[in-house]
Short mmCIF file of C-alpha atoms and ligand atoms in Angstrom, two decimals:
data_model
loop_
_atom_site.label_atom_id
_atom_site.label_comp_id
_atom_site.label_asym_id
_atom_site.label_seq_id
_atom_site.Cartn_x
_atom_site.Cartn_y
_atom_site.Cartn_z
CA UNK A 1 88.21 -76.88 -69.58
CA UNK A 2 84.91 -78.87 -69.74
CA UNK A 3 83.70 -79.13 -73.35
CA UNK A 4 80.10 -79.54 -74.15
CA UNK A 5 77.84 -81.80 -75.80
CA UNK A 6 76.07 -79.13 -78.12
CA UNK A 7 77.33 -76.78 -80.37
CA UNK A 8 75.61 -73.80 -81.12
CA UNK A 9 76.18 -72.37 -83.89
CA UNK A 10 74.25 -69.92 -87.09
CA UNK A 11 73.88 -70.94 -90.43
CA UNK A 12 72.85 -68.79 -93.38
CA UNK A 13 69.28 -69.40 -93.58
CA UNK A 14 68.14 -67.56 -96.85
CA UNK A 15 69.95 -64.85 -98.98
CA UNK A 16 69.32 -61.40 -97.73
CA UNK A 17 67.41 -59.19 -100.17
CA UNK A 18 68.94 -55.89 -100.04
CA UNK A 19 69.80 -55.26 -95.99
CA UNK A 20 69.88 -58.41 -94.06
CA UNK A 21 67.20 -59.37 -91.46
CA UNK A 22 67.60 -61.45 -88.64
CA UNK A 23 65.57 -64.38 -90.43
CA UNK A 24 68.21 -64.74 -93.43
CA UNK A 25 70.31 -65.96 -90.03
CA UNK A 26 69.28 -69.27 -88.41
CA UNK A 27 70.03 -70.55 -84.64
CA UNK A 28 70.88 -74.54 -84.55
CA UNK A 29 72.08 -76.59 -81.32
CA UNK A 30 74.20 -80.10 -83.17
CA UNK A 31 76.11 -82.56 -81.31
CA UNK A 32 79.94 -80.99 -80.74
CA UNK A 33 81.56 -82.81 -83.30
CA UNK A 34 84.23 -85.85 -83.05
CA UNK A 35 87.96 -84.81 -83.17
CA UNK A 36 89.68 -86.92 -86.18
CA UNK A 37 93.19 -87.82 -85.48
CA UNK A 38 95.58 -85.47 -85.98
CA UNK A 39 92.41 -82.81 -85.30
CA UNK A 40 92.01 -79.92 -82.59
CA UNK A 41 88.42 -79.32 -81.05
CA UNK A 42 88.34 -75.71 -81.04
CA UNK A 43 86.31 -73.58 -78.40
CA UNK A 44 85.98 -70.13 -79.93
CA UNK A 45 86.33 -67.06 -77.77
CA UNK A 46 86.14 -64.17 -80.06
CA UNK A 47 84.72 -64.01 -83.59
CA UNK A 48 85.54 -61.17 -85.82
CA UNK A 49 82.66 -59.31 -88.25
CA UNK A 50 83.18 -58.31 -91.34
CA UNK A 51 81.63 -56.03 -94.02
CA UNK A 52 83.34 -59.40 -96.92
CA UNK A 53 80.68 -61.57 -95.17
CA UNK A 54 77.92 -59.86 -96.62
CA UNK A 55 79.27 -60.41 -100.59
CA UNK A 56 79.57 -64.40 -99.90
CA UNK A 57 75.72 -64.59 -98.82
CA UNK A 58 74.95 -63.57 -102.09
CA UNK A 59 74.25 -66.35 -104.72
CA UNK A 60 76.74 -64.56 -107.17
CA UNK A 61 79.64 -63.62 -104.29
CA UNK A 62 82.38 -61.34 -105.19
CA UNK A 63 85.74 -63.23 -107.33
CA UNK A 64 87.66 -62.72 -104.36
CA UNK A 65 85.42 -64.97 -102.47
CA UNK A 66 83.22 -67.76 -102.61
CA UNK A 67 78.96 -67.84 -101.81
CA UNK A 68 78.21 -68.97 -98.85
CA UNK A 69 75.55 -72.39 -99.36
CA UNK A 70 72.58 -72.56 -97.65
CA UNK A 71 72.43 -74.53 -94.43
CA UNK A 72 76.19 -73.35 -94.11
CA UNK A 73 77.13 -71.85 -90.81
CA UNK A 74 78.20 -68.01 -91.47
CA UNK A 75 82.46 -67.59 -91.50
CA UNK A 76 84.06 -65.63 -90.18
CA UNK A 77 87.71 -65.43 -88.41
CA UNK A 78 87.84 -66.18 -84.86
CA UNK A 79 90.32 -66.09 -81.96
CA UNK A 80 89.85 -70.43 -80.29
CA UNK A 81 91.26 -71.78 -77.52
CA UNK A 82 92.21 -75.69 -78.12
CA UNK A 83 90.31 -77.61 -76.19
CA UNK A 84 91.47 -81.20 -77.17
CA UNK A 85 94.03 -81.92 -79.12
CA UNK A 86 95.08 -85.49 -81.23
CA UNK A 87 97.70 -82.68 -83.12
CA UNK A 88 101.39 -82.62 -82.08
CA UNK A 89 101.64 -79.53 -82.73
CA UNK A 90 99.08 -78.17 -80.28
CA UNK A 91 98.49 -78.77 -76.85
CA UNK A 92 95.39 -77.92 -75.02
CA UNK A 93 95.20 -74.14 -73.59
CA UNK A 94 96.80 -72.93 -76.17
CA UNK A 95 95.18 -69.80 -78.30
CA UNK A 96 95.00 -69.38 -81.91
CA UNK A 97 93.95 -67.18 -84.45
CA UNK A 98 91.34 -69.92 -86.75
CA UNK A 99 88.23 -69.49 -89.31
CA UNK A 100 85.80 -71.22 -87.08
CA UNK A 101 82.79 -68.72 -88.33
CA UNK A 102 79.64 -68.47 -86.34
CA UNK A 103 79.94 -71.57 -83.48
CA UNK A 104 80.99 -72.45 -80.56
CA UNK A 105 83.25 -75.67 -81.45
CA UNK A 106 84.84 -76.64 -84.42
CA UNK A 107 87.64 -79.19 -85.62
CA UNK A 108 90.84 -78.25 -87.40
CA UNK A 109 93.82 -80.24 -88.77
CA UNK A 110 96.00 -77.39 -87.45
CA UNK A 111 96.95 -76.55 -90.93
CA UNK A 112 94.76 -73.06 -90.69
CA UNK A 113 95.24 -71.98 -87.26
CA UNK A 114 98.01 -69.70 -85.99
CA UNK A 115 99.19 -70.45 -82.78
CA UNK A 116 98.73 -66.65 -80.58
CA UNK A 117 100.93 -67.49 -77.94
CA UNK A 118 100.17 -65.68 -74.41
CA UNK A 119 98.50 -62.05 -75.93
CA UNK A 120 96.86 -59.91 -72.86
CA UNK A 121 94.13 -59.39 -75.43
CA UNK A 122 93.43 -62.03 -77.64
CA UNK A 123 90.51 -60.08 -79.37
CA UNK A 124 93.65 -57.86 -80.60
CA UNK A 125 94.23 -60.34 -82.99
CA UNK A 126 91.33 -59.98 -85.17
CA UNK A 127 91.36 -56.18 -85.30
CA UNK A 128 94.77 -54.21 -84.56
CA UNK A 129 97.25 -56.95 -84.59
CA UNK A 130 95.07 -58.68 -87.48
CA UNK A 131 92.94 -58.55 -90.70
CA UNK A 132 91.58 -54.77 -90.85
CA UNK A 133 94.99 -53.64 -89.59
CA UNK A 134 97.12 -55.35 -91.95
CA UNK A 135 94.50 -54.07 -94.67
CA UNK A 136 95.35 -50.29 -93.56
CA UNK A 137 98.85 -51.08 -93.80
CA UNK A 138 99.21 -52.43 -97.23
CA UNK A 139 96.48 -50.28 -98.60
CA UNK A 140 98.12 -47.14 -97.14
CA UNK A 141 101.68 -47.53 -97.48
CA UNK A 142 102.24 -49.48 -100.78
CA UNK A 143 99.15 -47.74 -102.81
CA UNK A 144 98.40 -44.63 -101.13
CA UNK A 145 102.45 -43.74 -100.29
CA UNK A 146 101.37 -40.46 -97.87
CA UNK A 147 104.41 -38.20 -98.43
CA UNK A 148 104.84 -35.57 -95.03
CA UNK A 149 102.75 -32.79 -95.44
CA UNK A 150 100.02 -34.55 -97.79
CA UNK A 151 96.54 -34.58 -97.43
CA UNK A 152 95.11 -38.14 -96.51
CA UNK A 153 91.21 -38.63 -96.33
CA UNK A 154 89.83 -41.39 -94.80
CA UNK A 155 86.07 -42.50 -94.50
CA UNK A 156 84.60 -44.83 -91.69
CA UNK A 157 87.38 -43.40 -89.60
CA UNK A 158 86.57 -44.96 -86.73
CA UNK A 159 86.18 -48.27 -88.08
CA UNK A 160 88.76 -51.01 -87.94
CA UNK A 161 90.23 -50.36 -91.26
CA UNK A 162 89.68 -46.77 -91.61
CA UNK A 163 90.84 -45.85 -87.98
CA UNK A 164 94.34 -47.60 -88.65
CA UNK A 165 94.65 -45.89 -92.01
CA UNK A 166 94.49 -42.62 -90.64
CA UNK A 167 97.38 -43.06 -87.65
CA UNK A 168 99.54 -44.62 -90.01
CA UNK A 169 98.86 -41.73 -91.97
CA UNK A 170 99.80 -39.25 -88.92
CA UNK A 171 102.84 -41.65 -88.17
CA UNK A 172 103.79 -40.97 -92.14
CA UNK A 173 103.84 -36.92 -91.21
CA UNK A 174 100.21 -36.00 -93.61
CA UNK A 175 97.46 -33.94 -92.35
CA UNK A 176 94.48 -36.12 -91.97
CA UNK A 177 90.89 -35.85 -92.44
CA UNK A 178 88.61 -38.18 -91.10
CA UNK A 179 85.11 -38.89 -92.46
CA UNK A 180 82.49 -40.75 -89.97
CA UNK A 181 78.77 -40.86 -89.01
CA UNK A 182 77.89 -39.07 -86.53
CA UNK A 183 79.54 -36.05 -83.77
CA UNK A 184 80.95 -38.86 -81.53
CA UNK A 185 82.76 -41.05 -84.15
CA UNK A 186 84.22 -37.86 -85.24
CA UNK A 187 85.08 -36.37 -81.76
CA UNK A 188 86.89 -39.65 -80.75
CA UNK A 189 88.56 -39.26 -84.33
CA UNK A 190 90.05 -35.39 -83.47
CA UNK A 191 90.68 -36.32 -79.37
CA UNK A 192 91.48 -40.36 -79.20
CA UNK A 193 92.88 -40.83 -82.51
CA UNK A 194 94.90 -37.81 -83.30
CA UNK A 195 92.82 -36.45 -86.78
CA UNK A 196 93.56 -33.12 -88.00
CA UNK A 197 89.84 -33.07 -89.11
CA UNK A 198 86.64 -34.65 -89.08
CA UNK A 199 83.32 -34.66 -90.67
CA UNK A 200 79.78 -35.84 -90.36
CA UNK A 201 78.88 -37.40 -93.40
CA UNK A 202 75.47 -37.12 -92.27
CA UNK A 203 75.35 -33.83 -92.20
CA UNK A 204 74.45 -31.67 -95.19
CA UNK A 205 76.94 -30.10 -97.91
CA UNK A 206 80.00 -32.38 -97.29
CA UNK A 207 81.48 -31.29 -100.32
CA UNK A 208 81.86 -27.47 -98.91
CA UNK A 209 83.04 -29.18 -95.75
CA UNK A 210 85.33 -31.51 -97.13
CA UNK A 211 86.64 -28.29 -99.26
CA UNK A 212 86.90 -25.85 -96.14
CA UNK A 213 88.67 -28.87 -94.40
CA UNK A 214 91.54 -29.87 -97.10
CA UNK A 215 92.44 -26.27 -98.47
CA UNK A 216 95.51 -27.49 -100.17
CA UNK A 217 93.19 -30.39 -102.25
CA UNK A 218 93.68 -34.43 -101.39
CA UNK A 219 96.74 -35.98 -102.05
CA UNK A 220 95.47 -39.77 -100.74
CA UNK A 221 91.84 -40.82 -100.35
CA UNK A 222 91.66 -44.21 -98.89
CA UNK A 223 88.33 -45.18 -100.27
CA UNK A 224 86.47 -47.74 -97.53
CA UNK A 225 82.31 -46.75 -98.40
CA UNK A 226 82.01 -45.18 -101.91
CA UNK A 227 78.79 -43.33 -102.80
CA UNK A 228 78.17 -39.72 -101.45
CA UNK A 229 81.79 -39.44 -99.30
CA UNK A 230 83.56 -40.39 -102.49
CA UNK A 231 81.39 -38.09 -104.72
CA UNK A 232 82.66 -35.61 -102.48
CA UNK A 233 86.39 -36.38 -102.63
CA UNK A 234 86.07 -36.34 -106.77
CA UNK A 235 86.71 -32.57 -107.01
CA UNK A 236 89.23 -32.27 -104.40
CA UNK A 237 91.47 -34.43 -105.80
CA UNK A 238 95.21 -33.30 -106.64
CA UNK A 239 97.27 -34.17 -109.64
CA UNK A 240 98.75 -36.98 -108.81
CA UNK A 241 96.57 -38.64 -106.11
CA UNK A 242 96.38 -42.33 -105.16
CA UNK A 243 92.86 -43.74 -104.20
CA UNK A 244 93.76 -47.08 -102.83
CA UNK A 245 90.09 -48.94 -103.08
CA UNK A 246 89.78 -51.17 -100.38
CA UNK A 247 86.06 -51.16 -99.91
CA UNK A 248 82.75 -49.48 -100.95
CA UNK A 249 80.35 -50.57 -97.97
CA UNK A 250 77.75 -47.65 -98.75
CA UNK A 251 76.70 -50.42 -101.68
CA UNK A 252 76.55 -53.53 -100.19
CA UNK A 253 73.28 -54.04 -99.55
CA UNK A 254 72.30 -52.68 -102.81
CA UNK A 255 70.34 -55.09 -105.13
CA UNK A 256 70.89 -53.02 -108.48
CA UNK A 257 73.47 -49.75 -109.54
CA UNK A 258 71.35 -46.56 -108.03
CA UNK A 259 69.96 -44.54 -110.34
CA UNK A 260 70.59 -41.69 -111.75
CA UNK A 261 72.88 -39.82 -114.28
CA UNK A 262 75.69 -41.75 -115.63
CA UNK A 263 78.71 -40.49 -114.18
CA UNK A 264 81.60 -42.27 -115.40
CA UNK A 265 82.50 -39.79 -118.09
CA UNK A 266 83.06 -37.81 -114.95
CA UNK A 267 85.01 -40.44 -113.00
CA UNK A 268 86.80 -41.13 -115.92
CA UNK A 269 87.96 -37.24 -117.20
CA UNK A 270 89.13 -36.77 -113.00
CA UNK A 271 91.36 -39.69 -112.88
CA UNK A 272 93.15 -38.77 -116.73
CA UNK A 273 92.99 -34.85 -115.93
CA UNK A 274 94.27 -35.60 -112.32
CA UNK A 275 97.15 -38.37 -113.33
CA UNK A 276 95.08 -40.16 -110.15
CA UNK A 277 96.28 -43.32 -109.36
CA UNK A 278 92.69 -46.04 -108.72
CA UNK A 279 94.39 -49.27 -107.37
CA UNK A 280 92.02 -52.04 -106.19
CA UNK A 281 93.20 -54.45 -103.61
CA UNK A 282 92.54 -57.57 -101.93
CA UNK A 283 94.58 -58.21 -98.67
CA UNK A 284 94.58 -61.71 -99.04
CA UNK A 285 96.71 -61.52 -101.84
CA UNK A 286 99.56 -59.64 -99.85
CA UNK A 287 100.31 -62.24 -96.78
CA UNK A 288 103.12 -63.94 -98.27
CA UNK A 289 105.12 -60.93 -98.50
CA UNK A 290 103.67 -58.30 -96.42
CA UNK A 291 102.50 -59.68 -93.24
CA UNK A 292 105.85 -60.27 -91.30
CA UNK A 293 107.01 -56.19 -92.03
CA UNK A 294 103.18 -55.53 -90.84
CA UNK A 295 103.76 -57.61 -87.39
CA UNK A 296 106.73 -55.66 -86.96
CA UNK A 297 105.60 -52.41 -87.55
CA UNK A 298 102.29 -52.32 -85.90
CA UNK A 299 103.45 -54.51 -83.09
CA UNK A 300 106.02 -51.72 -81.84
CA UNK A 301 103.16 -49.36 -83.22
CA UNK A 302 100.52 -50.63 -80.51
CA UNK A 303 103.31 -51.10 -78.07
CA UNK A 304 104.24 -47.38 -77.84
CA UNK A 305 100.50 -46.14 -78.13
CA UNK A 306 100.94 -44.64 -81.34
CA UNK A 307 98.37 -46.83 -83.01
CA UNK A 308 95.32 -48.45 -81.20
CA UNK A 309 91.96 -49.83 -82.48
CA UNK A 310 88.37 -49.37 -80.47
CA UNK A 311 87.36 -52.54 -80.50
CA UNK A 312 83.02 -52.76 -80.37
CA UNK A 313 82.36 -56.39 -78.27
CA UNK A 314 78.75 -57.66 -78.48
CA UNK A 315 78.70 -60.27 -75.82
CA UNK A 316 76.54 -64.21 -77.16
CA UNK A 317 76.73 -65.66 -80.08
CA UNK A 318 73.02 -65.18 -81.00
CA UNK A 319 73.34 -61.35 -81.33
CA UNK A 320 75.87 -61.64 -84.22
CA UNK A 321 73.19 -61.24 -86.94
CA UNK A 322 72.15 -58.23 -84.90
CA UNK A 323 75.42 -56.66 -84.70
CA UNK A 324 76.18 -57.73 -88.32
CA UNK A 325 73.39 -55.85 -89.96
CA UNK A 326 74.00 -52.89 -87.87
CA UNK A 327 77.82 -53.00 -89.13
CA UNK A 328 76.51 -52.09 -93.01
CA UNK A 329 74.12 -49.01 -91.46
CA UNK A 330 77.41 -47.95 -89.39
CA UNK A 331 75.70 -48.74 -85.80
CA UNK A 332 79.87 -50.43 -84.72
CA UNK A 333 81.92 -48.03 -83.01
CA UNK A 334 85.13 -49.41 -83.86
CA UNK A 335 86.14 -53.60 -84.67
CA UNK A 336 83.19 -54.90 -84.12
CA UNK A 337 83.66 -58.45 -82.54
CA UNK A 338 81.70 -61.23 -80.60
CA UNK A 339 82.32 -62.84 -77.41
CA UNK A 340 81.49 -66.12 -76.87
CA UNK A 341 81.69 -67.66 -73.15
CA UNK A 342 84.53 -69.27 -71.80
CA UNK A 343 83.34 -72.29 -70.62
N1 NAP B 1 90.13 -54.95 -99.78
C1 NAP B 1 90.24 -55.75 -98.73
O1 NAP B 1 90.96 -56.75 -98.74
C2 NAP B 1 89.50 -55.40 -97.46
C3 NAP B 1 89.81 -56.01 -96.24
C4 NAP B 1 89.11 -55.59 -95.08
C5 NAP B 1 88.12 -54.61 -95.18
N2 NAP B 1 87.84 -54.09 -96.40
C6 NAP B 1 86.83 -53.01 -96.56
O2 NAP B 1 87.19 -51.94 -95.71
C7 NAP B 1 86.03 -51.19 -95.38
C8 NAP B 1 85.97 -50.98 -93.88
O3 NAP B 1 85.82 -52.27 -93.26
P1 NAP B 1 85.94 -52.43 -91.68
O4 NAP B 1 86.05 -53.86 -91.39
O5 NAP B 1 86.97 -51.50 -91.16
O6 NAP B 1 84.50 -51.96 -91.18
P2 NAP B 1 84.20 -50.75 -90.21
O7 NAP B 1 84.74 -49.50 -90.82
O8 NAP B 1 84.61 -51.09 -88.83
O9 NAP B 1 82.61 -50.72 -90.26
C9 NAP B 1 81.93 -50.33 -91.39
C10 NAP B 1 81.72 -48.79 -91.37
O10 NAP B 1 81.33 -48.36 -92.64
C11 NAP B 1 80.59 -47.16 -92.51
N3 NAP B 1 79.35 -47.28 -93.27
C12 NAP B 1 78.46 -48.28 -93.26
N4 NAP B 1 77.46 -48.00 -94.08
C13 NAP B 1 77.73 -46.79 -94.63
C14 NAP B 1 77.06 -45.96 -95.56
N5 NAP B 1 75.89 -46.33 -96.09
N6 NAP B 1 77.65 -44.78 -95.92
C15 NAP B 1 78.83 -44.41 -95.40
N7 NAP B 1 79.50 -45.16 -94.48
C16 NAP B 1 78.94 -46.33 -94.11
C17 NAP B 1 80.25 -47.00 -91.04
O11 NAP B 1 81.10 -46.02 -90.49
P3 NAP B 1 80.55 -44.54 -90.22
O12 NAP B 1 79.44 -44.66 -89.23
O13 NAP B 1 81.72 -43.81 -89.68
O14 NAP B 1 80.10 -44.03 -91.54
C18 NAP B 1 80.58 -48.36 -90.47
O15 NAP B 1 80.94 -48.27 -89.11
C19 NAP B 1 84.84 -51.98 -95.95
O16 NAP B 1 84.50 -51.43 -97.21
C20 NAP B 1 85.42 -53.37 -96.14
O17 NAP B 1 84.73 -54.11 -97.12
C21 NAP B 1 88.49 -54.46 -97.53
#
């Protein structure tokens, strides 16, 4: 494979006030750079977008994470293919799973790659086979604990996370409900992905839907965007519920709390009165012991067709910033992920 002189990459340009615009994003051409030895020059091929992203281009980033400088180019994980190699361990050809963020070529010292071996679909690695997955799994099964029979609600349904969370939650034996934006998320929720139920969230009265649609209450809400959806799940809760809280993307973009009546007197009496169990994750903290049972599972998961994951490709590098904004206003139809060229 030929590797180029220029590397094209996009840096954070400014910190987004409220919803990112393109301008916060900025489009360089650098020399490739040199390959220490020891080092890999990567070539990425797919690069993975993420609702965490927009926390680190904040000046005060979540704990989790770390604020992403000025001048920095955007992360982000990335499916590479090595493209010269002074590493033993990696020859060129080979495909691994890397944190190149927004570029074309990078260098590693091999120490955070993982080598993909020969996948049919590489881009599988950053959505069903990867991050978002593996979130859904942990969140689901170790938090949430469906029991057969149980209601499980799940918002952004279609979405990388949310879509996984609700076939594991079929594969557990609950009834699921499905919560997405718009009448096509939610048909390819009931048809593709096996949903018991699914509703518009922007349609009016959700909360009459959401009761007409889980009669027996909500045993698990797996909470991925917060504001109105979850202000609909509050009543419906059952004694005993798990929320596991894995996300809360309505808010990202929001500069200050919204305003209104203070309602954590309410949140507070529903989770006491309801014995509901609130658990906060970070899936970071759960590779070490998690990921190998995840690899198992959802690999013979994907194999048989019981699980699978839209993915949403936007093909160039310079409509990431695009794509990335429209990921917060739920414009993705599925994991949303970049292809770069191949050569
Ligand atoms: N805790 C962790 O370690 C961890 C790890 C990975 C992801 N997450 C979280 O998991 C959640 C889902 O992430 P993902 O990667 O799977 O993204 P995703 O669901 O593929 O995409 C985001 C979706 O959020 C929904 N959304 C966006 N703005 C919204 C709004 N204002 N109101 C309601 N829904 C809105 C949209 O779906 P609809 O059009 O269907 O509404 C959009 O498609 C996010 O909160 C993310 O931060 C957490």
């Amino acid at each position: 494979m030929s590797q180029s002189e220029t590397n094209r990459r996009i840096v954070l340009a400014s910190r987004p006030k409220g919803t990112p615009a393109t301008s916060d994003f900025r489009f360089e051409q650098v020399p490739t750079p040199d390959v220490p030895e020891g080092s890999v020059l990567l070539r990425t091929l797919y690069l993975s977008l993420d609702p965490y992203m927009r926390g680190m281009m904040n000046e005060r980033a979540p704990a989790y994470t770390r604020s992403i400088a000025i001048a920095e180019v955007m992360p982000g994980g990335t499916v590479n293919s090595v493209i010269s190699s002074g590493n033993p361990r990696y020859k060129n050809g080979d495909l691994v799973l890397g944190n190149a963020g927004w570029q074309e070529f990078s260098v590693s010292n091999g120490k955070d790659l993982l080598p993909l071996g020969a996948l049919d679909h590489p881009s599988r690695a950053l959505g069903v086979l990867g991050m978002p997955s593996f979130t859904a799994y942990v969140g689901l099964l170790d938090i949430g604990q469906p029991k057969p029979g149980e209601t499980v609600v799940v918002a952004a349904a279609t979405g990388a996370v949310g879509a996984v969370v609700g076939q594991i939650a079929k594969l557990q034996g609950a009834r699921v409900v499905g919560i997405a934006g718009g009448p096509d998320k939610c048909s390819y929720a009931l048809e593709q992905l096996g949903f018991d139920a699914c509703l518009d969230h922007r349609q009016p009265d959700l909360g009459k839907r959401l009761a007409a649609a889980s009669p027996e209450g909500i045993d698990v809400y797996f909470e991925n965007v917060g504001g109105a959806v979850f202000e609909a799940v509050l009543p419906r809760l059952n004694v005993g519920a798990r929320i596991p809280l894995c996300g809360f993307v309505s808010s990202y973009n929001d500069e200050n709390l919204p305003p209104g009546p203070n309602r954590v007197p309410l949140l507070q009496r529903t989770l006491l009165e309801k014995r509901v169990r609130f658990q906060g994750f970070i899936i970071l903290d759960h590779y070490a012991t998690r990921f190998e049972s995840f690899r198992r599972d959802m690999g013979e998961w994907v194999a048989k067709g019981q699980v699978k994951l839209r993915e949403d490709i936007v093909d160039g590098l310079e409509n990431a910033p695009s794509a990335f904004i429209g990921l917060l206003e739920g414009k993705n139809f599925g994991k949303l992920i970049v292809r770069l060229p191949t050569e």
